[in-house]
Coordinates of N, CA and C in Angstrom, one line a residue:
X1095 N -1.2 123.0 92.8 CA -0.4 121.8 92.4 C 1.1 122.2 92.3
X1096 N 1.9 121.4 93.0 CA 3.4 121.7 92.9 C 4.0 121.1 91.7
X1097 N 5.2 121.5 91.4 CA 6.0 120.9 90.3 C 6.2 119.4 90.5
X1098 N 6.4 118.9 91.7 CA 6.6 117.5 91.9 C 5.3 116.7 91.6
X1099 N 4.1 117.3 91.7 CA 2.9 116.6 91.4 C 2.8 116.1 90.0
X1100 N 3.4 116.8 89.1 CA 3.3 116.5 87.7 C 4.5 115.7 87.1
X1101 N 5.5 115.5 87.9 CA 6.7 114.8 87.5 C 6.5 113.3 87.6
X1102 N 7.0 112.5 86.7 CA 7.0 111.1 86.7 C 7.9 110.5 87.8
X1103 N 7.5 109.4 88.4 CA 8.4 108.8 89.4 C 9.3 107.8 88.7
X1104 N 10.6 107.9 88.9 CA 11.6 107.0 88.3 C 12.1 106.1 89.5
X1105 N 12.3 104.8 89.2 CA 12.9 103.9 90.1 C 14.3 103.6 89.7
X1106 N 15.2 103.9 90.6 CA 16.7 103.8 90.3 C 17.4 103.1 91.4
X1107 N 18.5 102.4 91.0 CA 19.4 101.9 92.0 C 20.4 103.0 92.3
X1108 N 20.6 103.4 93.6 CA 21.5 104.4 93.9 C 22.9 103.9 94.0
X1109 N 23.9 104.8 93.6 CA 25.3 104.4 93.7 C 25.8 104.7 95.2
X1110 N 26.9 104.2 95.4 CA 27.6 104.4 96.7 C 28.3 105.7 96.7
X1111 N 27.5 106.8 97.0 CA 28.0 108.1 97.0 C 27.6 108.9 98.2
X1112 N 28.3 109.9 98.6 CA 27.9 110.8 99.7 C 26.5 111.4 99.4
X1113 N 26.3 111.8 98.2 CA 25.0 112.4 97.8 C 23.8 111.4 98.0
X1114 N 24.0 110.2 97.5 CA 23.0 109.2 97.7 C 22.7 108.9 99.2
X1115 N 23.8 108.7 99.9 CA 23.7 108.5 101.4 C 22.9 109.6 102.0
X1116 N 23.2 110.8 101.7 CA 22.6 112.0 102.3 C 21.1 112.0 101.9
X1117 N 20.8 111.7 100.7 CA 19.4 111.7 100.2 C 18.6 110.7 101.0
X1118 N 19.1 109.5 101.2 CA 18.4 108.5 101.9 C 18.2 108.8 103.3
X1119 N 19.3 109.3 104.0 CA 19.1 109.7 105.4 C 18.1 110.8 105.5
X1120 N 18.1 111.8 104.7 CA 17.2 112.9 104.7 C 15.8 112.4 104.5
X1121 N 15.5 111.5 103.6 CA 14.2 111.0 103.4 C 13.7 110.1 104.6
X1122 N 14.6 109.3 105.1 CA 14.2 108.4 106.2 C 14.0 109.2 107.5
X1123 N 14.6 110.3 107.6 CA 14.5 111.1 108.8 C 13.0 111.5 109.0
X1124 N 12.3 111.7 107.9 CA 10.9 112.0 108.0 C 9.9 110.9 107.8
X1125 N 10.4 109.6 107.9 CA 9.6 108.4 107.7 C 9.7 107.6 108.9
X1126 N 8.5 107.2 109.4 CA 8.4 106.4 110.6 C 8.5 104.9 110.2
X1127 N 9.2 104.1 111.0 CA 9.8 104.5 112.3 C 11.2 105.0 112.2
X1128 N 11.8 105.0 111.0 CA 13.2 105.3 110.8 C 13.6 106.7 111.4
X1129 N 12.7 107.6 111.4 CA 13.0 109.0 111.9 C 13.3 109.0 113.4
X1130 N 12.9 107.9 114.1 CA 13.2 107.8 115.5 C 14.5 107.0 115.8
X1131 N 15.1 106.5 114.8 CA 16.3 105.6 115.0 C 17.5 106.5 115.2
X1132 N 18.5 106.0 116.0 CA 19.8 106.7 116.1 C 20.5 106.5 114.8
X1133 N 21.2 107.5 114.4 CA 22.0 107.5 113.1 C 23.0 106.3 113.2
X1134 N 23.6 106.1 114.3 CA 24.6 105.0 114.4 C 24.0 103.6 114.2
X1135 N 22.7 103.5 114.3 CA 22.0 102.2 114.1 C 21.7 102.0 112.6
X1136 N 21.3 103.0 111.9 CA 20.9 102.9 110.5 C 22.0 103.2 109.5
X1137 N 22.9 104.0 109.8 CA 24.0 104.4 108.9 C 24.8 103.3 108.3
X1138 N 25.2 102.3 109.2 CA 26.0 101.2 108.6 C 25.2 100.3 107.7
X1139 N 23.9 100.2 108.0 CA 23.0 99.4 107.1 C 22.9 100.1 105.7
X1140 N 22.6 101.4 105.7 CA 22.5 102.1 104.5 C 23.8 102.1 103.7
X1141 N 24.9 102.3 104.3 CA 26.2 102.2 103.6 C 26.4 100.8 102.9
X1142 N 26.1 99.8 103.7 CA 26.2 98.4 103.1 C 25.3 98.2 101.9
X1143 N 24.0 98.7 102.0 CA 23.1 98.6 100.9 C 23.5 99.4 99.7
X1144 N 24.0 100.6 99.9 CA 24.5 101.4 98.8 C 25.7 100.8 98.1
X1145 N 26.7 100.3 98.9 CA 27.9 99.8 98.4 C 27.6 98.5 97.6
X1146 N 26.7 97.7 98.0 CA 26.4 96.4 97.4 C 25.4 96.6 96.2
X1147 N 24.8 97.8 96.1 CA 23.8 97.9 95.1 C 22.5 97.2 95.4
X1148 N 22.3 97.0 96.7 CA 21.0 96.3 97.1 C 20.0 97.3 97.6
X1149 N 19.6 98.2 96.7 CA 18.7 99.3 97.0 C 18.0 99.7 95.8
X1150 N 16.8 100.3 96.0 CA 16.1 101.0 94.9 C 15.5 102.3 95.5
X1151 N 15.5 103.3 94.8 CA 14.9 104.6 95.2 C 13.8 105.0 94.2
X1152 N 12.8 105.6 94.7 CA 11.7 106.2 93.9 C 12.0 107.7 93.9
X1153 N 12.3 108.3 92.8 CA 12.6 109.7 92.7 C 11.5 110.4 91.8
X1154 N 11.0 111.5 92.3 CA 10.1 112.3 91.5 C 10.8 113.6 91.3
X1155 N 11.4 113.7 90.1 CA 12.4 114.8 89.8 C 13.6 114.5 90.7
X1156 N 14.0 115.5 91.5 CA 15.1 115.3 92.4 C 14.7 115.0 93.8
X1157 N 13.4 114.7 94.0 CA 12.9 114.5 95.4 C 12.6 113.0 95.6
X1158 N 13.2 112.4 96.6 CA 13.0 111.0 96.9 C 11.6 110.8 97.5
X1159 N 10.8 109.9 97.0 CA 9.5 109.6 97.5 C 9.4 108.1 98.0
X1160 N 10.5 107.4 97.9 CA 10.5 106.0 98.4 C 11.9 105.4 98.4
X1161 N 12.1 104.4 99.3 CA 13.4 103.7 99.3 C 13.1 102.3 99.8
X1162 N 13.8 101.4 99.1 CA 13.8 100.0 99.5 C 15.3 99.5 99.6
X1163 N 15.7 98.9 100.7 CA 17.0 98.4 100.8 C 17.0 97.0 101.5
X1164 N 17.9 96.1 101.0 CA 17.9 94.7 101.5 C 19.3 94.3 101.7
X1165 N 19.5 93.2 102.5 CA 20.7 92.5 102.7 C 20.6 91.1 102.3
X1166 N 21.6 90.5 101.7 CA 21.6 89.1 101.3 C 21.8 88.3 102.6
X1167 N 21.2 87.1 102.7 CA 21.3 86.3 103.8 C 21.1 84.8 103.4
X1168 N 20.9 83.9 104.3 CA 20.5 82.6 104.0 C 19.0 82.4 104.5
X1169 N 18.4 81.4 104.0 CA 17.0 81.1 104.4 C 17.0 80.8 105.9
X1170 N 18.0 80.1 106.4 CA 18.0 79.7 107.8 C 18.1 81.0 108.7
X1171 N 19.0 81.9 108.4 CA 19.1 83.1 109.1 C 17.9 84.0 109.0
X1172 N 17.4 84.1 107.7 CA 16.2 84.9 107.5 C 15.0 84.4 108.3
X1173 N 14.8 83.1 108.4 CA 13.7 82.5 109.2 C 13.9 82.9 110.7
X1174 N 15.2 82.8 111.2 CA 15.5 83.1 112.6 C 15.3 84.6 112.8
X1175 N 15.6 85.5 111.8 CA 15.4 86.9 112.0 C 14.0 87.2 112.1
X1176 N 13.1 86.6 111.3 CA 11.7 86.8 111.4 C 11.1 86.4 112.7
X1177 N 11.7 85.5 113.4 CA 11.3 85.0 114.7 C 12.0 85.8 115.8
X1178 N 12.8 86.9 115.5 CA 13.5 87.7 116.4 C 14.6 86.8 117.2
X1179 N 15.1 85.8 116.5 CA 16.1 84.9 117.2 C 17.5 85.1 116.6
X1180 N 17.6 86.0 115.6 CA 18.9 86.3 114.9 C 19.0 87.7 114.5
X1181 N 20.3 88.2 114.4 CA 20.6 89.5 113.9 C 21.2 89.3 112.5
X1182 N 20.8 90.1 111.6 CA 21.3 90.0 110.2 C 22.7 90.6 110.2
X1183 N 23.6 89.9 109.4 CA 24.9 90.4 109.1 C 25.1 90.4 107.6
X1184 N 25.7 91.5 107.0 CA 25.9 91.5 105.6 C 26.6 90.3 105.0
X1185 N 26.2 89.8 103.9 CA 26.8 88.7 103.2 C 27.0 89.1 101.8
X1186 N 28.1 88.6 101.1 CA 28.3 88.9 99.7 C 27.4 88.0 98.8
X1187 N 27.1 86.8 99.3 CA 26.3 85.9 98.6 C 25.2 85.3 99.6
X1188 N 24.1 84.9 99.0 CA 23.1 84.3 99.9 C 21.9 83.8 99.0
X1189 N 21.2 82.8 99.5 CA 20.1 82.2 98.8 C 18.8 82.9 99.2
X1190 N 18.9 84.0 100.0 CA 17.8 84.7 100.5 C 18.2 86.2 100.6
X1191 N 17.1 87.0 100.8 CA 17.4 88.5 101.0 C 16.4 88.9 102.1
X1192 N 16.8 89.9 102.9 CA 16.0 90.4 103.9 C 15.7 91.9 103.6
X1193 N 14.5 92.3 103.3 CA 14.2 93.7 103.1 C 14.1 94.4 104.5
X1194 N 15.2 95.1 104.7 CA 15.4 95.7 106.1 C 14.9 97.1 106.2
X1195 N 14.9 97.8 105.1 CA 14.5 99.3 105.1 C 13.5 99.5 104.0
X1196 N 12.3 99.9 104.3 CA 11.3 100.2 103.2 C 10.5 101.4 103.7
X1197 N 10.4 102.4 102.9 CA 9.6 103.6 103.2 C 9.1 104.2 101.9
X1198 N 7.9 104.6 101.9 CA 7.4 105.2 100.6 C 6.3 106.2 101.0
X1199 N 6.3 107.3 100.3 CA 5.3 108.4 100.4 C 4.2 108.3 99.4
X1200 N 4.4 107.3 98.4 CA 3.5 107.3 97.3 C 3.1 105.8 97.0
X1201 N 1.8 105.6 96.9 CA 1.3 104.2 96.7 C 1.8 103.6 95.4
X1202 N 1.8 104.3 94.4 CA 2.4 103.8 93.1 C 3.8 103.5 93.2
X1203 N 4.6 104.3 93.9 CA 6.0 104.1 94.1 C 6.2 102.8 94.9
X1204 N 5.3 102.6 95.9 CA 5.4 101.4 96.7 C 5.4 100.1 95.9
X1205 N 4.4 100.1 95.0 CA 4.2 98.9 94.2 C 5.4 98.7 93.3
X1206 N 5.9 99.8 92.7 CA 7.1 99.7 91.8 C 8.3 99.3 92.5
X1207 N 8.5 99.8 93.7 CA 9.7 99.5 94.5 C 9.7 98.0 94.8
X1208 N 8.6 97.5 95.3 CA 8.5 96.1 95.6 C 8.7 95.2 94.4
X1209 N 8.1 95.5 93.3 CA 8.2 94.8 92.1 C 9.7 94.8 91.6
X1210 N 10.4 95.9 91.7 CA 11.8 96.1 91.3 C 12.7 95.3 92.2
X1211 N 12.4 95.3 93.5 CA 13.3 94.5 94.4 C 13.1 93.0 94.1
X1212 N 11.9 92.6 93.8 CA 11.7 91.2 93.5 C 12.4 90.8 92.3
X1213 N 12.3 91.6 91.2 CA 13.0 91.3 90.0 C 14.5 91.2 90.1
X1214 N 15.1 92.0 91.1 CA 16.5 92.0 91.3 C 16.9 90.8 92.2
X1215 N 16.0 90.1 92.8 CA 16.3 89.0 93.7 C 15.6 87.7 93.2
X1216 N 15.5 87.5 91.9 CA 14.8 86.3 91.4 C 15.6 85.0 91.9
X1217 N 14.8 84.1 92.3 CA 15.3 82.8 92.9 C 15.7 82.8 94.3
X1218 N 15.6 84.0 94.9 CA 15.8 84.1 96.4 C 14.5 84.3 97.1
X1219 N 14.4 83.7 98.3 CA 13.3 83.9 99.2 C 13.6 85.3 99.9
X1220 N 12.6 86.1 99.9 CA 12.8 87.5 100.5 C 12.0 87.5 101.8
X1221 N 12.6 87.9 102.9 CA 12.0 88.0 104.2 C 11.8 89.5 104.5
X1222 N 10.6 89.8 105.1 CA 10.4 91.2 105.5 C 9.4 91.2 106.6
X1223 N 9.6 92.2 107.5 CA 8.7 92.4 108.6 C 7.8 93.6 108.3
X1224 N 6.5 93.4 108.4 CA 5.5 94.5 108.1 C 5.3 95.4 109.3
X1225 N 5.5 96.6 109.1 CA 5.2 97.6 110.2 C 4.7 98.9 109.6
X1226 N 3.8 99.5 110.3 CA 3.2 100.8 109.9 C 3.3 101.7 111.0
X1227 N 3.8 102.9 110.8 CA 4.0 103.9 111.8 C 4.7 103.3 113.1
X1228 N 5.7 102.5 112.8 CA 6.5 101.9 113.9 C 5.9 100.7 114.6
X1229 N 4.7 100.3 114.2 CA 4.0 99.1 114.8 C 4.1 97.9 113.9
X1230 N 4.6 96.8 114.4 CA 4.6 95.6 113.6 C 3.2 95.0 113.4
X1231 N 3.0 94.4 112.3 CA 1.7 93.8 112.0 C 1.8 92.3 111.9
X1232 N 1.5 91.6 112.9 CA 1.7 90.1 112.9 C 0.6 89.5 112.1
X1233 N 0.9 88.2 111.7 CA -0.1 87.4 111.0 C -0.3 87.7 109.5
X1234 N 0.6 88.6 109.0 CA 0.6 88.8 107.5 C 1.7 88.1 106.9
X1235 N 1.6 87.8 105.6 CA 2.7 87.1 104.9 C 4.0 87.9 105.0
X1236 N 5.0 87.2 105.4 CA 6.3 87.9 105.6 C 7.5 87.3 104.9
X1237 N 7.2 86.4 104.0 CA 8.2 85.9 103.1 C 7.6 85.5 101.8
X1238 N 8.4 85.7 100.7 CA 7.9 85.3 99.4 C 9.1 84.8 98.6
X1239 N 8.9 83.7 97.8 CA 9.9 83.2 97.0 C 9.7 83.8 95.6
X1240 N 10.8 84.5 95.1 CA 10.7 85.2 93.8 C 11.0 84.2 92.8
X1241 N 10.1 84.1 91.8 CA 10.4 83.2 90.7 C 10.4 84.0 89.4
X1242 N 11.0 83.4 88.4 CA 11.1 84.1 87.1 C 9.7 84.3 86.5
X1243 N 9.6 85.4 85.8 CA 8.3 85.8 85.1 C 8.1 85.0 83.8
X1244 N 9.1 84.2 83.4 CA 9.1 83.6 82.1 C 8.2 82.4 82.1

């Protein structure tokens, strides 16, 4: 059993720092399909998510075991993005969010990252495309309206 096996997983919002950027890039480099992406494709998205605070990371000690990042958008653009008819652009405000980057090595972290992202986007419809090992999975629910737990 390694030291990381016994450490608790903490869910945190990463700051816009070079260290955070490097941690996410390093983690995603070993996560499919992100490990096959050109850095010039993913780096601007990560910078935007970190600067806006639209991210959550699962850390087990100092090791990243999960990452969720989203962009604010509108429901109209989110719907078109789901249908591959639009490209997302960062917005400072929006009535919806698009979960654009999600990777997790730990099932428990996955649940906590999704729950945390929903709590940070209460009142917004969240759009996401499900894919596993680089393959999209059609026919699964791909949008959810986040409501208050009260």
